PDB file of C-alpha atoms in Angstrom:
ATOM      1  CA  UNK A   1     111.850 108.415 101.920  1.00  0.00           C
ATOM      2  CA  UNK A   2     110.276 110.553 104.621  1.00  0.00           C
ATOM      3  CA  UNK A   3     111.300 109.660 108.170  1.00  0.00           C
ATOM      4  CA  UNK A   4     108.559 111.837 109.701  1.00  0.00           C
ATOM      5  CA  UNK A   5     105.203 113.124 108.489  1.00  0.00           C
ATOM      6  CA  UNK A   6     103.616 116.113 110.216  1.00  0.00           C
ATOM      7  CA  UNK A   7      99.874 116.718 109.855  1.00  0.00           C
ATOM      8  CA  UNK A   8      99.119 120.331 110.784  1.00  0.00           C
ATOM      9  CA  UNK A   9      95.454 121.307 110.576  1.00  0.00           C
ATOM     10  CA  UNK A  10      93.244 122.947 113.198  1.00  0.00           C
ATOM     11  CA  UNK A  11      90.472 120.459 112.376  1.00  0.00           C
ATOM     12  CA  UNK A  12      91.087 117.114 114.044  1.00  0.00           C
ATOM     13  CA  UNK A  13      88.810 115.391 111.516  1.00  0.00           C
ATOM     14  CA  UNK A  14      91.062 116.473 108.626  1.00  0.00           C
ATOM     15  CA  UNK A  15      94.118 115.071 110.425  1.00  0.00           C
ATOM     16  CA  UNK A  16      92.226 111.839 111.103  1.00  0.00           C
ATOM     17  CA  UNK A  17      91.259 111.403 107.440  1.00  0.00           C
ATOM     18  CA  UNK A  18      94.838 112.121 106.344  1.00  0.00           C
ATOM     19  CA  UNK A  19      96.125 109.623 108.929  1.00  0.00           C
ATOM     20  CA  UNK A  20      93.860 106.984 107.352  1.00  0.00           C
ATOM     21  CA  UNK A  21      95.399 107.751 103.937  1.00  0.00           C
ATOM     22  CA  UNK A  22      98.904 107.262 105.325  1.00  0.00           C
ATOM     23  CA  UNK A  23      97.822 104.079 107.143  1.00  0.00           C
ATOM     24  CA  UNK A  24      96.671 102.654 103.793  1.00  0.00           C
ATOM     25  CA  UNK A  25     100.115 103.514 102.409  1.00  0.00           C
ATOM     26  CA  UNK A  26     101.869 101.797 105.334  1.00  0.00           C
ATOM     27  CA  UNK A  27     103.326 105.039 106.692  1.00  0.00           C
ATOM     28  CA  UNK A  28     101.211 105.559 109.811  1.00  0.00           C
ATOM     29  CA  UNK A  29     104.162 104.961 112.159  1.00  0.00           C
ATOM     30  CA  UNK A  30     105.844 108.168 110.887  1.00  0.00           C
ATOM     31  CA  UNK A  31     102.927 110.505 111.622  1.00  0.00           C
ATOM     32  CA  UNK A  32     102.838 113.327 114.132  1.00  0.00           C
ATOM     33  CA  UNK A  33      99.471 115.072 114.197  1.00  0.00           C
ATOM     34  CA  UNK A  34      98.878 118.632 115.427  1.00  0.00           C
ATOM     35  CA  UNK A  35      95.787 120.827 115.651  1.00  0.00           C
ATOM     36  CA  UNK A  36      97.928 123.694 116.983  1.00  0.00           C
ATOM     37  CA  UNK A  37     100.546 124.874 114.454  1.00  0.00           C
ATOM     38  CA  UNK A  38     102.661 126.499 117.180  1.00  0.00           C
ATOM     39  CA  UNK A  39     103.158 123.109 118.843  1.00  0.00           C
ATOM     40  CA  UNK A  40     104.068 121.542 115.491  1.00  0.00           C
ATOM     41  CA  UNK A  41     106.618 124.291 114.855  1.00  0.00           C
ATOM     42  CA  UNK A  42     108.149 123.776 118.318  1.00  0.00           C
ATOM     43  CA  UNK A  43     108.341 120.045 117.706  1.00  0.00           C
ATOM     44  CA  UNK A  44     110.153 120.657 114.405  1.00  0.00           C
ATOM     45  CA  UNK A  45     112.515 123.181 116.029  1.00  0.00           C
ATOM     46  CA  UNK A  46     113.665 120.901 118.823  1.00  0.00           C
ATOM     47  CA  UNK A  47     114.052 117.580 117.043  1.00  0.00           C
ATOM     48  CA  UNK A  48     117.180 115.590 117.767  1.00  0.00           C
ATOM     49  CA  UNK A  49     118.103 115.605 114.068  1.00  0.00           C
ATOM     50  CA  UNK A  50     116.594 118.614 112.242  1.00  0.00           C
ATOM     51  CA  UNK A  51     117.945 117.412 108.878  1.00  0.00           C
ATOM     52  CA  UNK A  52     115.909 114.223 108.514  1.00  0.00           C
ATOM     53  CA  UNK A  53     113.610 114.164 105.502  1.00  0.00           C
ATOM     54  CA  UNK A  54     110.194 115.343 106.699  1.00  0.00           C
ATOM     55  CA  UNK A  55     106.850 115.822 104.948  1.00  0.00           C
ATOM     56  CA  UNK A  56     104.558 118.496 106.380  1.00  0.00           C
ATOM     57  CA  UNK A  57     100.893 118.661 105.363  1.00  0.00           C
ATOM     58  CA  UNK A  58      99.974 122.212 106.291  1.00  0.00           C
ATOM     59  CA  UNK A  59      96.635 124.019 106.309  1.00  0.00           C
ATOM     60  CA  UNK A  60      96.658 127.757 105.507  1.00  0.00           C
ATOM     61  CA  UNK A  61      93.676 129.039 107.498  1.00  0.00           C
ATOM     62  CA  UNK A  62      94.126 128.255 111.178  1.00  0.00           C
ATOM     63  CA  UNK A  63      93.169 130.453 114.160  1.00  0.00           C
ATOM     64  CA  UNK A  64      96.398 130.338 116.222  1.00  0.00           C
ATOM     65  CA  UNK A  65      98.809 130.832 113.337  1.00  0.00           C
ATOM     66  CA  UNK A  66      98.231 130.760 109.593  1.00  0.00           C
ATOM     67  CA  UNK A  67     100.093 128.335 107.378  1.00  0.00           C
ATOM     68  CA  UNK A  68     101.922 131.297 105.879  1.00  0.00           C
ATOM     69  CA  UNK A  69     103.053 132.481 109.322  1.00  0.00           C
ATOM     70  CA  UNK A  70     104.262 128.920 109.932  1.00  0.00           C
ATOM     71  CA  UNK A  71     106.245 129.042 106.676  1.00  0.00           C
ATOM     72  CA  UNK A  72     107.624 132.461 107.551  1.00  0.00           C
ATOM     73  CA  UNK A  73     109.032 131.074 110.821  1.00  0.00           C
ATOM     74  CA  UNK A  74     110.547 128.154 108.905  1.00  0.00           C
ATOM     75  CA  UNK A  75     112.172 130.628 106.532  1.00  0.00           C
ATOM     76  CA  UNK A  76     113.351 133.109 109.194  1.00  0.00           C
ATOM     77  CA  UNK A  77     114.847 130.324 111.282  1.00  0.00           C
ATOM     78  CA  UNK A  78     116.483 128.726 108.214  1.00  0.00           C
ATOM     79  CA  UNK A  79     114.901 125.310 108.607  1.00  0.00           C
ATOM     80  CA  UNK A  80     116.704 122.833 106.342  1.00  0.00           C
ATOM     81  CA  UNK A  81     115.122 122.159 102.954  1.00  0.00           C
ATOM     82  CA  UNK A  82     114.723 118.515 103.968  1.00  0.00           C
ATOM     83  CA  UNK A  83     111.371 119.781 105.301  1.00  0.00           C
ATOM     84  CA  UNK A  84     108.945 119.535 102.398  1.00  0.00           C
ATOM     85  CA  UNK A  85     105.512 121.133 102.690  1.00  0.00           C
ATOM     86  CA  UNK A  86     102.273 120.241 100.951  1.00  0.00           C
ATOM     87  CA  UNK A  87      99.794 123.051 101.501  1.00  0.00           C
ATOM     88  CA  UNK A  88      96.441 121.305 101.868  1.00  0.00           C
ATOM     89  CA  UNK A  89      93.780 123.975 102.040  1.00  0.00           C
ATOM     90  CA  UNK A  90      90.194 124.874 101.288  1.00  0.00           C
ATOM     91  CA  UNK A  91      91.496 128.068  99.656  1.00  0.00           C
ATOM     92  CA  UNK A  92      91.411 128.364  95.891  1.00  0.00           C
ATOM     93  CA  UNK A  93      92.589 131.976  95.998  1.00  0.00           C
ATOM     94  CA  UNK A  94      95.168 133.164  93.468  1.00  0.00           C
ATOM     95  CA  UNK A  95      96.587 135.439  96.182  1.00  0.00           C
ATOM     96  CA  UNK A  96      97.209 132.397  98.408  1.00  0.00           C
ATOM     97  CA  UNK A  97      98.926 130.584  95.526  1.00  0.00           C
ATOM     98  CA  UNK A  98     101.135 133.626  94.951  1.00  0.00           C
ATOM     99  CA  UNK A  99     101.935 133.791  98.668  1.00  0.00           C
ATOM    100  CA  UNK A 100     102.842 130.079  98.605  1.00  0.00           C
ATOM    101  CA  UNK A 101     105.298 130.783  95.765  1.00  0.00           C
ATOM    102  CA  UNK A 102     107.341 132.917  98.177  1.00  0.00           C
ATOM    103  CA  UNK A 103     108.214 129.736 100.061  1.00  0.00           C
ATOM    104  CA  UNK A 104     109.267 127.522  97.140  1.00  0.00           C
ATOM    105  CA  UNK A 105     112.205 126.274  99.193  1.00  0.00           C
ATOM    106  CA  UNK A 106     109.673 124.336 101.282  1.00  0.00           C
ATOM    107  CA  UNK A 107     106.310 124.280  99.471  1.00  0.00           C
ATOM    108  CA  UNK A 108     106.196 121.488  96.919  1.00  0.00           C
ATOM    109  CA  UNK A 109     102.466 121.458  96.152  1.00  0.00           C
ATOM    110  CA  UNK A 110      99.306 123.502  96.708  1.00  0.00           C
ATOM    111  CA  UNK A 111      96.430 121.046  97.114  1.00  0.00           C
ATOM    112  CA  UNK A 112      92.759 121.915  97.456  1.00  0.00           C
ATOM    113  CA  UNK A 113      90.935 119.958 100.198  1.00  0.00           C
ATOM    114  CA  UNK A 114      90.010 117.247 100.515  1.00  0.00           C
ATOM    115  CA  UNK A 115      93.346 115.508  99.979  1.00  0.00           C
ATOM    116  CA  UNK A 116      92.711 112.387  97.923  1.00  0.00           C
ATOM    117  CA  UNK A 117      94.802 109.273  98.512  1.00  0.00           C
ATOM    118  CA  UNK A 118      95.515 109.115  94.761  1.00  0.00           C
ATOM    119  CA  UNK A 119      97.117 112.563  94.879  1.00  0.00           C
ATOM    120  CA  UNK A 120      99.187 111.545  97.886  1.00  0.00           C
ATOM    121  CA  UNK A 121     100.313 108.308  96.213  1.00  0.00           C
ATOM    122  CA  UNK A 122     101.285 110.240  93.077  1.00  0.00           C
ATOM    123  CA  UNK A 123     103.284 112.789  95.082  1.00  0.00           C
ATOM    124  CA  UNK A 124     105.019 110.159  97.236  1.00  0.00           C
ATOM    125  CA  UNK A 125     105.879 108.077  94.180  1.00  0.00           C
ATOM    126  CA  UNK A 126     107.632 111.060  92.622  1.00  0.00           C
ATOM    127  CA  UNK A 127     109.443 112.041  95.814  1.00  0.00           C
ATOM    128  CA  UNK A 128     110.627 108.494  96.525  1.00  0.00           C
ATOM    129  CA  UNK A 129     112.105 108.295  93.050  1.00  0.00           C
ATOM    130  CA  UNK A 130     113.769 111.699  93.277  1.00  0.00           C
TER     131      UNK A 130
END
C-alpha cells in the first residue's frame, strides 16, 4: 500500500483531475501535488523516511525539468526502489518508451493521457496484491 502519492505535472488541471481519481479511490489524504518537478524531487530527497512505499505519477514533457531528467536524478542519487513511477504523458513516441525502459527500476507503466480511473484501479489492485 502506498503511503504517499506524488502528482508531478506542469499542468495544474491534470493534477486536479488525477486528485479527483484518487479521491474516488479513498486515497486523497496521501497526495502531494507539484507543478514544478524540481520541488517534487526536493520533497522526495528530504523526506523523513525515504524508504516508504511511494507512487509517483510523472509527466515527461515539462518546461523546468523533463520527466526523464527527474528519473535520471532518482537513478544518480540511488533513490530506493520503493518509489514507483507511472509515466503519464501525452507522448506516444517509441523513443520515449525506449527511454523509459532505461529506468525500469522505477518506471512501472507508461500511460498515455488522459489517465483513466479504471487504469488506475487496475494498477493499484495489482500493486496492493503484490
